Amino acid sequence: MKRMLMMAMMAVFAVTAAFADDDEFKVVEGSFVDVVRQPGKTATVEFDYLDATIQDKEKSGRTLKKWLQEEDPKEFDKWDSHMADAKEFFTKRWNEEKKKNLKVVDGDQADYRIIIKASKFSTGNSGAAYWSMSKRDGGIIISGDLTILDASGKTVCKVYLIDYRGASSRTMDFKVPNFTRRMKMFHKSLAKDLLEDIKK
């Protein structure tokens, strides 16, 4: 029995280690670091998710927009609010993470535009978030592109986001819809991980 338990624990460790080594951010054009490490410069941020293909098995084959319209119209009606919250959480975490980086700001006037566009989108899972020891399990997952444009509209950096899993939460506060909570946690962790994990 002890041997079987030990083997199971080793298997879990191996899977966890393999996941930890996954490259979720891949710089494919320009230098993310060179753009970001410019104190005094500013950037706006935009999120483009609604045309992404849903990856959850029971929802697959539809875009996020279509799924929300058909399955959860209340959440679809709150989409602009979701994006405002996402921007607030992303901006606050980005600006707190590294003081000597370019600053994310509101408005239309900035030195750069950061555009995060999802091609694939998984909405997360409340059960996994509640029962797992990991802060990531059950969180939203996206694949797509992060593009940084300069003031002239020229692309200066592009990053692939490859099955990036944002933080989730174990809270069972029924006053806060699960999707709403996961969206906020996702964008908070995304800002932190982008600034910490990208090395080149």
Coordinates of N, CA and C in Angstrom, one line a residue:
M1 N 0.8 -1.2 0.0 CA 0.0 0.0 0.0 C 0.9 1.3 0.0
K2 N 1.9 1.2 0.9 CA 2.8 2.4 0.9 C 3.5 2.6 -0.4
R3 N 3.9 1.4 -1.0 CA 4.6 1.5 -2.3 C 3.7 2.2 -3.4
M4 N 2.5 1.7 -3.4 CA 1.5 2.3 -4.4 C 1.3 3.8 -4.1
L5 N 1.2 4.2 -2.9 CA 1.0 5.6 -2.5 C 2.2 6.4 -3.0
M6 N 3.4 5.9 -2.7 CA 4.6 6.6 -3.1 C 4.7 6.7 -4.6
M7 N 4.4 5.7 -5.4 CA 4.4 5.7 -6.8 C 3.4 6.8 -7.3
A8 N 2.2 6.8 -6.7 CA 1.2 7.8 -7.1 C 1.7 9.2 -6.9
M9 N 2.4 9.4 -5.7 CA 2.9 10.8 -5.4 C 4.0 11.2 -6.4
M10 N 4.8 10.2 -6.8 CA 5.9 10.5 -7.7 C 5.3 10.8 -9.1
A11 N 4.2 10.1 -9.5 CA 3.6 10.4 -10.8 C 3.0 11.8 -10.8
V12 N 2.4 12.2 -9.7 CA 1.8 13.6 -9.6 C 3.0 14.6 -9.6
F13 N 4.1 14.3 -8.9 CA 5.2 15.2 -9.0 C 5.8 15.4 -10.4
A14 N 5.9 14.3 -11.1 CA 6.4 14.3 -12.5 C 5.5 15.1 -13.4
V15 N 4.2 15.0 -13.3 CA 3.3 15.7 -14.1 C 3.4 17.2 -13.7
T16 N 3.4 17.5 -12.4 CA 3.5 18.9 -12.0 C 4.8 19.5 -12.5
A17 N 5.9 18.8 -12.4 CA 7.2 19.3 -12.9 C 7.2 19.6 -14.4
A18 N 6.6 18.6 -15.1 CA 6.5 18.8 -16.6 C 5.7 20.0 -16.9
F19 N 4.6 20.2 -16.2 CA 3.8 21.4 -16.5 C 4.5 22.7 -16.2
A20 N 5.3 22.7 -15.1 CA 6.0 23.9 -14.7 C 7.1 24.3 -15.7
D21 N 7.6 23.3 -16.5 CA 8.6 23.6 -17.5 C 8.0 24.1 -18.8
D22 N 6.7 24.0 -18.9 CA 6.0 24.4 -20.2 C 6.3 25.9 -20.5
D23 N 6.6 26.2 -21.7 CA 6.8 27.6 -22.1 C 5.5 28.2 -22.5
E24 N 4.9 29.0 -21.6 CA 3.6 29.6 -21.9 C 3.8 30.9 -22.7
F25 N 4.9 31.6 -22.7 CA 5.2 32.8 -23.4 C 6.4 32.6 -24.3
K26 N 6.1 32.9 -25.6 CA 7.2 32.7 -26.6 C 7.3 34.0 -27.4
V27 N 8.4 34.7 -27.2 CA 8.7 36.0 -28.0 C 9.0 35.6 -29.4
V28 N 8.3 36.1 -30.4 CA 8.5 35.7 -31.8 C 8.9 36.9 -32.7
E29 N 8.8 38.1 -32.1 CA 9.3 39.2 -32.9 C 9.6 40.3 -31.9
G30 N 10.8 41.0 -32.2 CA 11.2 42.1 -31.3 C 11.7 41.6 -30.0
S31 N 11.8 42.5 -29.0 CA 12.2 42.2 -27.7 C 11.2 42.7 -26.6
F32 N 10.6 41.9 -26.0 CA 9.6 42.3 -24.9 C 10.3 43.1 -23.8
V33 N 11.5 42.6 -23.4 CA 12.2 43.3 -22.3 C 12.6 44.7 -22.7
D34 N 13.1 44.8 -23.9 CA 13.6 46.2 -24.4 C 12.4 47.2 -24.4
V35 N 11.3 46.7 -24.8 CA 10.1 47.6 -24.9 C 9.6 47.9 -23.5
V36 N 9.6 46.9 -22.6 CA 9.0 47.1 -21.3 C 9.9 47.9 -20.4
R37 N 11.2 47.7 -20.5 CA 12.1 48.4 -19.6 C 12.4 49.8 -20.1
Q38 N 11.4 50.6 -20.1 CA 11.5 52.0 -20.5 C 10.8 52.9 -19.5
P39 N 11.4 53.2 -18.3 CA 10.7 54.1 -17.4 C 10.4 55.4 -18.0
G40 N 9.2 55.9 -17.7 CA 8.8 57.2 -18.3 C 7.9 57.0 -19.5
K41 N 8.0 55.8 -20.1 CA 7.1 55.5 -21.3 C 5.8 54.9 -20.8
T42 N 4.8 55.0 -21.7 CA 3.4 54.6 -21.3 C 2.9 53.6 -22.3
A43 N 1.9 52.8 -21.9 CA 1.2 51.9 -22.9 C -0.3 51.8 -22.4
T44 N -1.1 51.6 -23.4 CA -2.5 51.2 -23.1 C -2.6 49.7 -23.3
V45 N -3.7 49.1 -22.8 CA -3.9 47.7 -23.0 C -5.3 47.4 -23.4
E46 N -5.4 46.4 -24.4 CA -6.7 46.0 -24.9 C -6.8 44.5 -24.9
F47 N -8.0 44.0 -24.7 CA -8.2 42.5 -24.7 C -9.3 42.2 -25.7
D48 N -8.9 41.2 -26.5 CA -9.8 40.8 -27.6 C -10.0 39.3 -27.5
Y49 N -11.2 38.9 -26.9 CA -11.4 37.5 -26.6 C -12.6 36.9 -27.3
L50 N -13.6 37.7 -27.7 CA -14.9 37.2 -28.0 C -14.9 36.3 -29.3
D51 N -13.9 36.4 -30.1 CA -13.9 35.5 -31.3 C -13.1 34.3 -31.1
A52 N -12.5 34.1 -29.9 CA -11.7 32.9 -29.6 C -12.6 31.7 -29.6
T53 N -12.1 30.5 -30.0 CA -12.8 29.3 -30.0 C -12.8 28.7 -28.6
I54 N -13.9 28.3 -28.1 CA -14.1 27.7 -26.8 C -13.4 26.3 -26.8
Q55 N -12.6 26.0 -25.8 CA -11.9 24.7 -25.7 C -12.6 23.7 -24.8
D56 N -13.5 24.1 -23.9 CA -14.1 23.2 -23.0 C -15.0 22.2 -23.8
K57 N -14.9 20.9 -23.4 CA -15.5 19.8 -24.2 C -17.0 20.1 -24.5
E58 N -17.7 20.4 -23.4 CA -19.2 20.6 -23.6 C -19.6 21.8 -24.4
K59 N -18.6 22.7 -24.6 CA -18.8 24.0 -25.2 C -18.1 24.2 -26.5
S60 N -17.3 23.2 -26.9 CA -16.4 23.3 -28.0 C -17.1 23.5 -29.3
G61 N -16.4 24.1 -30.3 CA -17.0 24.4 -31.6 C -17.6 25.8 -31.7
R62 N -17.7 26.5 -30.6 CA -18.4 27.8 -30.6 C -17.3 28.9 -30.2
T63 N -17.6 30.1 -30.6 CA -16.7 31.2 -30.1 C -17.2 31.5 -28.7
L64 N -16.4 32.2 -28.0 CA -16.7 32.7 -26.7 C -18.0 33.5 -26.7
K65 N -18.1 34.4 -27.7 CA -19.2 35.3 -27.9 C -20.5 34.4 -28.1
K66 N -20.5 33.5 -28.9 CA -21.6 32.6 -29.2 C -22.0 31.8 -28.0
W67 N -21.0 31.3 -27.3 CA -21.3 30.5 -26.1 C -22.0 31.4 -25.0
L68 N -21.5 32.5 -24.8 CA -22.0 33.4 -23.8 C -23.5 33.8 -24.2
Q69 N -23.6 34.2 -25.5 CA -25.0 34.6 -25.9 C -26.0 33.5 -25.7
E70 N -25.6 32.2 -26.0 CA -26.5 31.1 -25.9 C -26.7 30.5 -24.5
E71 N -25.6 30.4 -23.8 CA -25.6 29.7 -22.5 C -25.7 30.6 -21.3
D72 N -25.2 31.8 -21.4 CA -25.1 32.7 -20.2 C -25.3 34.2 -20.7
P73 N -26.5 34.5 -21.2 CA -26.7 35.9 -21.7 C -26.5 37.0 -20.7
K74 N -26.7 36.7 -19.4 CA -26.4 37.7 -18.4 C -25.0 38.1 -18.3
E75 N -24.1 37.0 -18.4 CA -22.7 37.3 -18.4 C -22.3 38.1 -19.7
F76 N -22.9 37.7 -20.8 CA -22.6 38.4 -22.1 C -23.0 39.9 -22.0
D77 N -24.2 40.2 -21.4 CA -24.6 41.6 -21.2 C -23.6 42.3 -20.3
K78 N -22.9 41.6 -19.5 CA -21.9 42.3 -18.6 C -20.5 42.3 -19.1
W79 N -20.4 42.0 -20.4 CA -19.0 41.8 -21.0 C -18.2 43.1 -20.9
D80 N -18.8 44.2 -21.2 CA -18.0 45.5 -21.1 C -17.5 45.7 -19.6
S81 N -18.4 45.3 -18.7 CA -18.0 45.4 -17.3 C -16.8 44.5 -17.0
H82 N -16.9 43.3 -17.5 CA -15.9 42.3 -17.3 C -14.5 42.8 -17.8
M83 N -14.6 43.4 -19.0 CA -13.3 43.9 -19.6 C -12.8 45.1 -18.8
A84 N -13.7 45.9 -18.3 CA -13.2 47.1 -17.5 C -12.6 46.6 -16.2
D85 N -13.1 45.5 -15.6 CA -12.5 44.9 -14.4 C -11.2 44.3 -14.7
A86 N -11.2 43.6 -15.9 CA -9.9 42.9 -16.3 C -8.8 43.9 -16.5
K87 N -9.2 45.0 -17.1 CA -8.2 46.1 -17.4 C -7.7 46.7 -16.1
E88 N -8.6 46.9 -15.1 CA -8.2 47.5 -13.8 C -7.3 46.5 -13.1
F89 N -7.6 45.2 -13.1 CA -6.7 44.3 -12.3 C -5.4 44.1 -13.0
F90 N -5.4 44.0 -14.4 CA -4.1 43.9 -15.1 C -3.3 45.1 -14.9
T91 N -3.9 46.3 -15.0 CA -3.1 47.6 -14.9 C -2.5 47.7 -13.5
K92 N -3.3 47.5 -12.5 CA -2.8 47.7 -11.1 C -1.6 46.7 -10.9
R93 N -1.8 45.5 -11.3 CA -0.7 44.5 -11.0 C 0.5 44.8 -11.8
W94 N 0.4 45.2 -13.1 CA 1.5 45.5 -13.9 C 2.3 46.7 -13.3
N95 N 1.6 47.7 -12.9 CA 2.3 48.9 -12.4 C 2.9 48.7 -11.1
E96 N 2.4 47.7 -10.3 CA 3.0 47.4 -9.0 C 4.2 46.5 -9.1
E97 N 4.2 45.7 -10.2 CA 5.2 44.6 -10.3 C 6.6 45.2 -10.4
K98 N 6.8 46.0 -11.4 CA 8.2 46.6 -11.6 C 8.0 48.1 -11.8
K99 N 8.6 48.9 -10.9 CA 8.4 50.3 -10.9 C 9.2 51.0 -12.1
K100 N 10.2 50.3 -12.6 CA 11.1 50.9 -13.6 C 10.7 50.5 -15.0
N101 N 9.5 50.0 -15.2 CA 9.0 49.6 -16.5 C 8.1 50.7 -17.1
L102 N 7.7 50.5 -18.4 CA 6.7 51.5 -18.9 C 5.4 51.3 -18.1
K103 N 4.7 52.3 -18.0 CA 3.5 52.3 -17.2 C 2.2 52.1 -18.1
V104 N 1.3 51.2 -17.6 CA 0.1 51.0 -18.3 C -0.9 52.1 -17.8
V105 N -1.5 52.8 -18.8 CA -2.4 53.9 -18.5 C -3.7 53.8 -19.2
D106 N -4.7 54.6 -18.8 CA -6.0 54.7 -19.4 C -5.9 55.7 -20.6
G107 N -6.9 55.7 -21.4 CA -7.0 56.7 -22.4 C -6.5 56.2 -23.8
D108 N -6.4 57.1 -24.7 CA -6.0 56.7 -26.1 C -4.6 57.2 -26.4
Q109 N -4.0 58.1 -25.6 CA -2.7 58.6 -25.9 C -1.6 57.9 -25.1
A110 N -0.7 57.2 -25.7 CA 0.4 56.6 -25.0 C 1.5 56.3 -26.0
D111 N 2.6 55.9 -25.6 CA 3.7 55.6 -26.4 C 3.5 54.2 -27.1
Y112 N 2.8 53.3 -26.5 CA 2.6 52.0 -27.1 C 1.2 51.5 -26.8
R113 N 0.7 50.5 -27.6 CA -0.5 49.8 -27.4 C -0.2 48.3 -27.2
I114 N -0.7 47.8 -26.1 CA -0.6 46.3 -25.9 C -1.9 45.7 -26.2
I115 N -1.9 44.8 -27.2 CA -3.2 44.1 -27.6 C -3.0 42.6 -27.3
I116 N -3.9 42.1 -26.5 CA -3.9 40.7 -26.2 C -5.1 40.0 -26.8
K117 N -4.9 39.2 -27.8 CA -6.0 38.6 -28.6 C -5.9 37.1 -28.4
A118 N -7.0 36.5 -27.9 CA -7.1 35.1 -27.7 C -7.6 34.4 -29.0
S119 N -7.0 33.3 -29.3 CA -7.5 32.4 -30.4 C -8.3 31.2 -29.8
K120 N -7.9 30.8 -28.6 CA -8.5 29.7 -27.9 C -8.8 30.1 -26.5
F121 N -9.9 29.7 -25.9 CA -10.3 30.2 -24.6 C -11.0 29.1 -23.9
S122 N -10.5 28.8 -22.6 CA -11.2 27.8 -21.7 C -11.7 28.6 -20.5
T123 N -12.9 28.4 -20.2 CA -13.6 29.2 -19.2 C -13.2 28.9 -17.7
G124 N -12.5 27.8 -17.6 CA -12.2 27.3 -16.2 C -13.2 26.4 -15.6
N125 N -12.9 26.0 -14.4 CA -13.7 25.0 -13.7 C -13.7 25.2 -12.2
S126 N -14.9 25.5 -11.6 CA -15.0 25.8 -10.2 C -14.6 24.7 -9.3
G127 N -15.0 23.4 -9.7 CA -14.7 22.3 -8.9 C -13.2 22.1 -8.8
A128 N -12.5 22.2 -9.9 CA -11.0 22.1 -9.9 C -10.4 23.2 -9.1
A129 N -10.9 24.4 -9.2 CA -10.4 25.5 -8.4 C -10.5 25.2 -6.9
Y130 N -11.7 24.7 -6.5 CA -12.0 24.5 -5.1 C -11.2 23.4 -4.4
W131 N -11.0 22.3 -5.2 CA -10.4 21.1 -4.6 C -8.9 20.9 -4.8
S132 N -8.4 21.6 -5.7 CA -6.9 21.5 -6.0 C -6.1 22.3 -5.0
M133 N -4.9 21.8 -4.8 CA -3.9 22.5 -4.0 C -3.3 23.7 -4.8
S134 N -3.4 23.6 -6.1 CA -2.7 24.6 -6.9 C -3.6 25.8 -7.1
K135 N -3.0 27.0 -7.1 CA -3.8 28.2 -7.3 C -4.2 28.4 -8.7
R136 N -3.6 27.6 -9.6 CA -3.9 27.7 -11.0 C -5.0 26.8 -11.5
D137 N -5.2 25.6 -10.9 CA -6.2 24.7 -11.4 C -7.6 25.3 -11.3
G138 N -8.3 25.1 -12.4 CA -9.6 25.7 -12.5 C -9.7 27.1 -13.1
G139 N -8.5 27.7 -13.4 CA -8.4 29.0 -13.9 C -8.7 29.1 -15.4
I140 N -8.9 30.3 -15.9 CA -9.1 30.5 -17.3 C -7.8 30.2 -18.1
I141 N -7.9 29.6 -19.2 CA -6.7 29.3 -20.1 C -6.9 29.9 -21.4
I142 N -5.9 30.6 -21.9 CA -6.0 31.1 -23.3 C -4.7 30.8 -24.1
S143 N -4.9 30.7 -25.4 CA -3.8 30.7 -26.3 C -4.1 31.9 -27.3
G144 N -3.0 32.5 -27.7 CA -3.2 33.7 -28.6 C -2.0 34.5 -28.8
D145 N -2.1 35.8 -29.1 CA -1.0 36.7 -29.3 C -1.1 37.9 -28.4
L146 N 0.1 38.3 -28.0 CA 0.3 39.6 -27.4 C 1.1 40.5 -28.3
T147 N 0.5 41.6 -28.8 CA 1.2 42.4 -29.8 C 1.4 43.8 -29.2
I148 N 2.6 44.3 -29.3 CA 2.9 45.7 -28.9 C 3.2 46.6 -30.1
L149 N 2.4 47.6 -30.2 CA 2.5 48.6 -31.3 C 3.1 49.9 -30.8
D150 N 3.9 50.6 -31.6 CA 4.4 51.9 -31.2 C 3.3 52.9 -31.6
A151 N 3.6 54.2 -31.4 CA 2.6 55.2 -31.6 C 2.3 55.4 -33.1
S152 N 3.1 54.9 -34.0 CA 2.8 55.0 -35.4 C 2.0 53.8 -35.9
G153 N 1.8 52.8 -35.0 CA 1.1 51.6 -35.4 C 1.9 50.5 -35.8
K154 N 3.2 50.6 -35.8 CA 4.2 49.6 -36.2 C 4.3 48.5 -35.1
T155 N 4.3 47.3 -35.4 CA 4.5 46.2 -34.5 C 6.0 46.2 -34.0
V156 N 6.2 46.3 -32.7 CA 7.6 46.3 -32.2 C 7.9 45.0 -31.4
C157 N 6.9 44.3 -31.1 CA 7.1 43.1 -30.3 C 5.8 42.2 -30.5
K158 N 6.0 40.9 -30.6 CA 4.9 39.9 -30.6 C 5.3 38.7 -29.8
V159 N 4.3 38.3 -28.9 CA 4.5 37.2 -28.0 C 3.4 36.2 -28.2
Y160 N 3.7 34.9 -28.4 CA 2.7 33.9 -28.4 C 2.4 33.5 -26.9
L161 N 1.1 33.5 -26.6 CA 0.6 32.9 -25.4 C 0.1 31.5 -25.6
I162 N 0.8 30.5 -25.0 CA 0.5 29.1 -25.3 C -0.1 28.4 -24.1
D163 N -1.4 28.2 -24.2 CA -2.1 27.6 -23.1 C -1.8 28.2 -21.7
Y164 N -1.8 29.5 -21.7 CA -1.5 30.2 -20.5 C -2.7 30.1 -19.5
R165 N -2.4 29.6 -18.3 CA -3.4 29.3 -17.3 C -3.3 30.4 -16.2
G166 N -4.3 31.2 -16.0 CA -4.3 32.2 -15.0 C -4.7 31.7 -13.7
A167 N -4.4 32.5 -12.6 CA -4.8 32.1 -11.3 C -6.3 31.9 -11.2
S168 N -6.7 31.0 -10.3 CA -8.1 30.9 -10.0 C -8.4 31.3 -8.5
S169 N -9.4 30.7 -7.9 CA -9.7 31.0 -6.5 C -10.5 29.9 -5.9
R170 N -10.3 29.6 -4.7 CA -11.1 28.6 -4.0 C -12.4 29.1 -3.4
T171 N -12.5 30.4 -3.3 CA -13.7 31.0 -2.6 C -15.0 30.5 -3.2
M172 N -15.9 30.2 -2.3 CA -17.3 29.8 -2.8 C -18.3 30.9 -2.5
D173 N -17.9 32.1 -2.6 CA -18.8 33.2 -2.4 C -19.8 33.3 -3.6
F174 N -21.0 32.9 -3.3 CA -22.0 32.8 -4.3 C -22.5 34.2 -4.8
K175 N -22.1 35.2 -4.1 CA -22.5 36.6 -4.5 C -21.6 37.0 -5.7
V176 N -20.5 36.4 -5.9 CA -19.6 36.7 -7.0 C -19.7 35.6 -8.0
P177 N -20.2 35.8 -9.2 CA -20.3 34.7 -10.2 C -18.9 34.1 -10.5
N178 N -18.8 32.8 -10.7 CA -17.5 32.2 -10.9 C -16.7 32.8 -12.1
F179 N -17.4 33.0 -13.2 CA -16.8 33.5 -14.4 C -16.2 34.9 -14.1
T180 N -16.9 35.7 -13.4 CA -16.5 37.1 -13.1 C -15.2 37.0 -12.2
R181 N -15.2 36.1 -11.2 CA -14.0 36.0 -10.3 C -12.8 35.5 -11.1
R182 N -13.0 34.5 -12.0 CA -11.9 33.9 -12.7 C -11.3 34.9 -13.7
M183 N -12.2 35.8 -14.3 CA -11.6 36.8 -15.2 C -10.7 37.8 -14.5
K184 N -11.1 38.2 -13.3 CA -10.3 39.1 -12.5 C -9.0 38.5 -12.1
M185 N -9.0 37.3 -11.6 CA -7.8 36.6 -11.2 C -6.9 36.3 -12.3
F186 N -7.5 35.9 -13.5 CA -6.7 35.7 -14.7 C -5.8 36.9 -15.1
H187 N -6.4 38.0 -15.1 CA -5.7 39.2 -15.6 C -4.7 39.7 -14.6
K188 N -5.0 39.5 -13.3 CA -4.0 39.9 -12.3 C -2.7 39.0 -12.4
S189 N -2.9 37.7 -12.6 CA -1.8 36.8 -12.7 C -1.1 37.0 -14.0
L190 N -1.8 37.3 -15.1 CA -1.2 37.5 -16.4 C -0.2 38.6 -16.4
A191 N -0.6 39.7 -15.8 CA 0.4 40.9 -15.7 C 1.6 40.5 -15.0
K192 N 1.4 39.9 -13.8 CA 2.6 39.5 -13.0 C 3.5 38.5 -13.7
D193 N 2.9 37.5 -14.4 CA 3.7 36.5 -15.0 C 4.4 37.0 -16.3
L194 N 3.8 37.9 -17.0 CA 4.5 38.4 -18.2 C 5.7 39.2 -17.8
L195 N 5.7 39.9 -16.7 CA 6.8 40.7 -16.3 C 7.9 39.9 -15.6
E196 N 7.5 38.7 -15.0 CA 8.4 37.9 -14.3 C 9.1 36.8 -15.2
D197 N 8.3 36.3 -16.1 CA 8.7 35.1 -16.8 C 9.4 35.3 -18.1
I198 N 9.1 36.4 -18.8 CA 9.8 36.6 -20.1 C 11.2 37.1 -19.9
K199 N 12.1 36.4 -20.5 CA 13.6 36.7 -20.2 C 14.3 37.3 -21.4
K200 N 13.7 37.2 -22.6 CA 14.4 37.7 -23.8 C 13.6 38.8 -24.5

